[in-house]
């Protein structure tokens, strides 16, 4: 029997997990996820003077890029560890702890709202879309990135195949399907349902360059939450087998200085009428 989603347990799981994974996420994933920052800001129309809100800000990379454009930006993240890290690296930006599903801002407070790879970490992603819509001024734009489907986001494909071949089910708090919004039609539908007009969904090509095939398992094990829980919950022998399978899979993408894994993103955006 398939377990039903438990949004509150999932929220706590993600909050605690990202609080402890903040440094590892920055170290392993930064060069990859920052490839989508400029397209995300472009899609939201962030320019000089824009009042911008960065949801699930994480280490603050999107907020910092918005500030470099001259935006008046606020970053929000559920995990205190992420807020602390972002504040340390960009003390001139306002970063605050908060839930994207229940924002502490008045309606129509911002010209633009962005969220980089955050929707898939929420128990109620529809609430976050509705809240982004609420805090936008009329005519404002919102933009969100998620990962492309596992068959295209090669690192996830390699890891999930290794777990399926060598692992066992792990009892984790159940959240929404990880790749739900990877489907262009589903992301467009969700944006429309939240109230956004003329949603646009596109793909951003990205390449994850890691120093060695072995680094892929480390990045997933140390710098994620849901996938890390799936790996850490395995028996020691299964972990060893999964690690070897992941390393072997990554070797197929070897380059002269490491590996280069295709990891495209999906970008959805819309306007508040």
Coordinates of C-alpha atoms in Angstrom, one line a residue:
X1 CA 0.0 0.0 0.0
X2 CA 1.4 3.4 -1.0
X3 CA 1.8 5.8 1.9
X4 CA -0.2 9.1 1.7
X5 CA 1.7 12.4 1.7
X6 CA 2.2 13.9 5.2
X7 CA 2.8 17.6 4.5
X8 CA 3.7 18.6 8.1
X9 CA 6.1 15.7 8.6
X10 CA 7.6 16.4 5.2
X11 CA 8.0 20.1 6.1
X12 CA 9.9 19.3 9.3
X13 CA 12.0 16.8 7.5
X14 CA 13.0 19.3 4.9
X15 CA 13.6 22.1 7.4
X16 CA 15.9 20.0 9.6
X17 CA 17.6 18.4 6.6
X18 CA 18.5 21.7 4.8
X19 CA 19.7 23.2 8.0
X20 CA 22.4 20.6 8.3
X21 CA 23.1 20.3 4.6
X22 CA 23.6 24.0 3.9
X23 CA 27.4 23.9 3.5
X24 CA 27.5 20.6 1.6
X25 CA 24.8 21.8 -0.8
X26 CA 26.7 25.0 -1.5
X27 CA 30.0 23.1 -2.1
X28 CA 28.6 20.4 -4.4
X29 CA 25.6 22.0 -6.1
X30 CA 26.5 25.7 -6.4
X31 CA 28.2 25.6 -9.8
X32 CA 25.2 23.7 -11.2
X33 CA 22.2 25.5 -9.8
X34 CA 23.7 29.0 -10.5
X35 CA 23.5 28.3 -14.2
X36 CA 19.7 28.9 -14.0
X37 CA 19.9 32.1 -12.0
X38 CA 20.1 34.7 -14.8
X39 CA 17.3 33.0 -16.9
X40 CA 15.2 32.9 -13.8
X41 CA 15.7 36.6 -13.1
X42 CA 15.1 37.5 -16.7
X43 CA 11.8 35.5 -16.7
X44 CA 10.6 37.4 -13.7
X45 CA 11.6 40.8 -15.1
X46 CA 14.1 41.6 -12.4
X47 CA 15.9 44.9 -13.2
X48 CA 17.2 48.0 -11.4
X49 CA 14.7 49.1 -8.7
X50 CA 12.6 45.9 -8.8
X51 CA 11.1 44.9 -5.5
X52 CA 12.0 41.2 -5.6
X53 CA 11.3 38.3 -3.3
X54 CA 13.5 35.2 -3.5
X55 CA 11.7 32.2 -2.0
X56 CA 13.6 29.2 -0.7
X57 CA 16.7 31.4 -1.1
X58 CA 19.1 28.7 0.2
X59 CA 22.7 30.1 0.1
X60 CA 21.3 33.3 -1.3
X61 CA 22.7 33.1 -4.8
X62 CA 19.6 34.3 -6.6
X63 CA 19.1 37.1 -4.2
X64 CA 22.7 38.2 -4.6
X65 CA 22.4 38.2 -8.4
X66 CA 19.2 40.2 -8.2
X67 CA 20.9 42.7 -6.0
X68 CA 23.7 43.0 -8.5
X69 CA 21.0 44.0 -11.0
X70 CA 20.0 46.8 -8.7
X71 CA 16.9 45.1 -7.3
X72 CA 15.6 45.7 -3.8
X73 CA 15.6 42.1 -2.8
X74 CA 14.4 40.0 0.2
X75 CA 15.4 36.4 0.6
X76 CA 13.3 33.9 2.6
X77 CA 14.1 30.3 3.6
X78 CA 12.5 27.8 5.9
X79 CA 15.9 26.5 7.2
X80 CA 17.7 28.7 9.7
X81 CA 21.0 27.2 8.6
X82 CA 20.4 28.4 5.1
X83 CA 19.4 31.9 6.3
X84 CA 22.5 32.2 8.4
X85 CA 24.7 31.1 5.6
X86 CA 23.2 33.6 3.1
X87 CA 23.3 36.4 5.7
X88 CA 27.0 35.8 6.3
X89 CA 27.9 36.0 2.6
X90 CA 25.6 38.9 1.8
X91 CA 24.9 41.0 4.9
X92 CA 23.7 43.9 2.9
X93 CA 20.6 41.8 1.8
X94 CA 17.6 41.1 4.0
X95 CA 17.4 37.4 4.6
X96 CA 14.7 36.0 6.9
X97 CA 13.3 32.7 8.0
X98 CA 9.9 32.0 6.6
X99 CA 7.7 29.5 4.9
X100 CA 7.0 30.0 1.2
X101 CA 3.6 28.4 1.8
X102 CA 2.6 31.1 4.4
X103 CA 4.5 34.3 3.7
X104 CA 4.8 37.1 6.3
X105 CA 4.2 39.9 3.7
X106 CA 1.2 42.1 2.8
X107 CA -0.5 41.6 -0.5
X108 CA 1.0 43.3 -3.5
X109 CA 4.3 44.0 -1.8
X110 CA 6.6 42.9 -4.6
X111 CA 7.2 43.5 -8.3
X112 CA 8.8 40.0 -8.8
X113 CA 8.9 36.7 -7.0
X114 CA 11.4 33.9 -7.9
X115 CA 12.1 30.5 -6.5
X116 CA 15.0 28.3 -7.6
X117 CA 14.4 24.6 -7.3
X118 CA 12.2 25.1 -4.3
X119 CA 8.7 23.8 -5.3
X120 CA 9.8 20.2 -5.1
X121 CA 10.8 20.6 -1.4
X122 CA 7.3 21.8 -0.3
X123 CA 4.5 19.7 1.2
X124 CA 1.9 22.1 -0.3
X125 CA 3.5 23.6 -3.5
X126 CA 0.2 25.0 -4.6
X127 CA 0.1 27.1 -1.5
X128 CA 3.5 28.6 -2.4
X129 CA 2.3 29.4 -5.9
X130 CA -0.8 31.1 -4.4
X131 CA 1.3 33.0 -1.9
X132 CA 3.6 34.2 -4.7
X133 CA 0.6 35.4 -6.6
X134 CA -0.8 37.2 -3.5
X135 CA 2.3 39.2 -2.7
X136 CA 2.8 40.3 -6.3
X137 CA 1.5 43.6 -7.5
X138 CA -0.8 43.5 -10.6
X139 CA 1.5 43.3 -13.6
X140 CA 4.3 41.7 -11.6
X141 CA 5.9 38.5 -12.7
X142 CA 6.9 35.2 -10.9
X143 CA 9.3 32.6 -12.1
X144 CA 10.2 29.1 -10.8
X145 CA 12.8 26.5 -11.7
X146 CA 12.6 22.7 -11.1
X147 CA 14.6 19.8 -12.4
X148 CA 13.9 18.2 -15.8
X149 CA 12.5 14.6 -15.6
X150 CA 14.9 12.0 -14.4
X151 CA 15.4 10.5 -17.8
X152 CA 17.0 13.9 -18.9
X153 CA 18.5 15.0 -15.6
X154 CA 21.3 12.4 -15.8
X155 CA 22.6 12.6 -12.2
X156 CA 19.1 11.7 -10.8
X157 CA 18.7 9.0 -13.4
X158 CA 22.0 7.3 -12.3
X159 CA 21.3 7.5 -8.6
X160 CA 17.6 6.4 -8.8
X161 CA 18.6 3.5 -11.0
X162 CA 21.3 2.4 -8.6
X163 CA 18.9 2.5 -5.7
X164 CA 16.3 0.5 -7.6
X165 CA 18.9 -2.1 -8.5
X166 CA 20.6 -2.4 -5.1
X167 CA 18.5 -0.7 -2.4
X168 CA 15.4 -1.3 -0.4
X169 CA 12.4 1.0 0.4
X170 CA 13.2 3.6 3.2
X171 CA 10.6 5.0 5.5
X172 CA 10.8 8.7 5.0
X173 CA 8.1 11.4 5.4
X174 CA 6.1 11.4 2.2
X175 CA 6.0 14.5 0.1
X176 CA 4.6 15.3 -3.4
X177 CA 6.2 13.6 -6.4
X178 CA 9.7 14.9 -6.8
X179 CA 9.4 15.4 -10.6
X180 CA 5.7 16.5 -10.7
X181 CA 6.5 20.0 -12.1
X182 CA 9.1 18.6 -14.5
X183 CA 6.2 18.0 -16.8
X184 CA 5.6 21.2 -18.7
X185 CA 1.9 20.8 -19.0
X186 CA 1.6 20.2 -15.2
X187 CA 3.7 23.2 -14.3
X188 CA 1.7 25.4 -16.7
X189 CA -1.6 24.1 -15.3
X190 CA -0.5 24.8 -11.7
X191 CA 0.6 28.4 -12.6
X192 CA -2.8 29.0 -14.3
X193 CA -4.7 27.5 -11.3
X194 CA -2.8 29.9 -9.0
X195 CA -4.0 32.8 -11.1
X196 CA -1.1 33.6 -13.3
X197 CA -1.8 34.7 -16.9
X198 CA -0.1 33.4 -20.0
X199 CA 2.3 31.0 -18.2
X200 CA 5.4 30.1 -20.1
X201 CA 7.4 27.0 -19.6
X202 CA 10.8 26.4 -21.1
X203 CA 13.9 24.3 -20.6
X204 CA 17.3 25.5 -19.5
X205 CA 20.3 23.4 -20.6
X206 CA 22.8 22.9 -17.8
X207 CA 25.8 20.7 -17.2
X208 CA 27.0 19.5 -13.8
X209 CA 30.8 19.3 -13.8
X210 CA 32.2 17.3 -11.0
X211 CA 35.9 16.6 -10.3
X212 CA 35.5 12.8 -10.3
X213 CA 32.9 10.1 -10.8
X214 CA 32.9 9.4 -7.1
X215 CA 31.8 12.9 -6.4
X216 CA 28.3 12.3 -7.6
X217 CA 27.4 9.9 -4.7
X218 CA 29.0 12.3 -2.2
X219 CA 27.0 15.3 -3.6
X220 CA 23.8 13.4 -3.3
X221 CA 24.6 11.8 0.1
X222 CA 25.9 15.0 1.7
X223 CA 24.2 17.9 -0.1
X224 CA 20.6 16.9 -0.5
X225 CA 17.7 16.0 1.9
X226 CA 15.2 13.6 0.2
X227 CA 17.7 11.8 -1.9
X228 CA 20.2 11.7 1.0
X229 CA 17.5 10.1 3.2
X230 CA 17.0 7.4 0.6
X231 CA 20.7 6.7 0.5
X232 CA 21.5 6.9 4.2
X233 CA 18.6 4.6 5.1
X234 CA 20.1 1.7 3.2
X235 CA 21.9 -1.2 4.9
X236 CA 25.7 -0.8 4.7
X237 CA 26.1 -3.5 2.0
X238 CA 23.4 -1.9 -0.1
X239 CA 25.1 1.5 0.4
X240 CA 28.3 0.1 -0.9
X241 CA 26.6 -1.4 -3.9
X242 CA 24.7 1.8 -4.7
X243 CA 27.9 3.9 -4.4
X244 CA 29.7 1.6 -6.8
X245 CA 26.8 1.7 -9.3
X246 CA 26.6 5.5 -9.1
X247 CA 30.3 5.8 -9.7
X248 CA 30.2 3.4 -12.6
X249 CA 27.2 5.3 -14.1
X250 CA 29.0 8.6 -13.8
X251 CA 32.1 7.3 -15.5
X252 CA 30.2 7.2 -18.8
X253 CA 30.3 11.0 -18.7
X254 CA 34.0 11.3 -18.0
X255 CA 36.0 14.2 -19.3
X256 CA 39.6 15.1 -19.1
X257 CA 39.1 16.8 -15.8
X258 CA 36.2 14.9 -14.2
X259 CA 32.7 14.2 -15.4
X260 CA 30.1 16.4 -17.2
X261 CA 26.5 15.4 -16.5
X262 CA 23.6 16.9 -18.4
X263 CA 21.2 18.3 -15.8
X264 CA 18.6 20.6 -17.5
X265 CA 16.2 22.7 -15.6
X266 CA 12.5 23.6 -16.3
X267 CA 11.6 27.2 -16.0
X268 CA 8.0 28.3 -15.5
X269 CA 6.8 31.9 -15.3
X270 CA 3.7 34.0 -15.4
X271 CA 2.2 37.4 -14.8
X272 CA -0.3 38.6 -12.2
X273 CA -3.2 40.3 -14.2

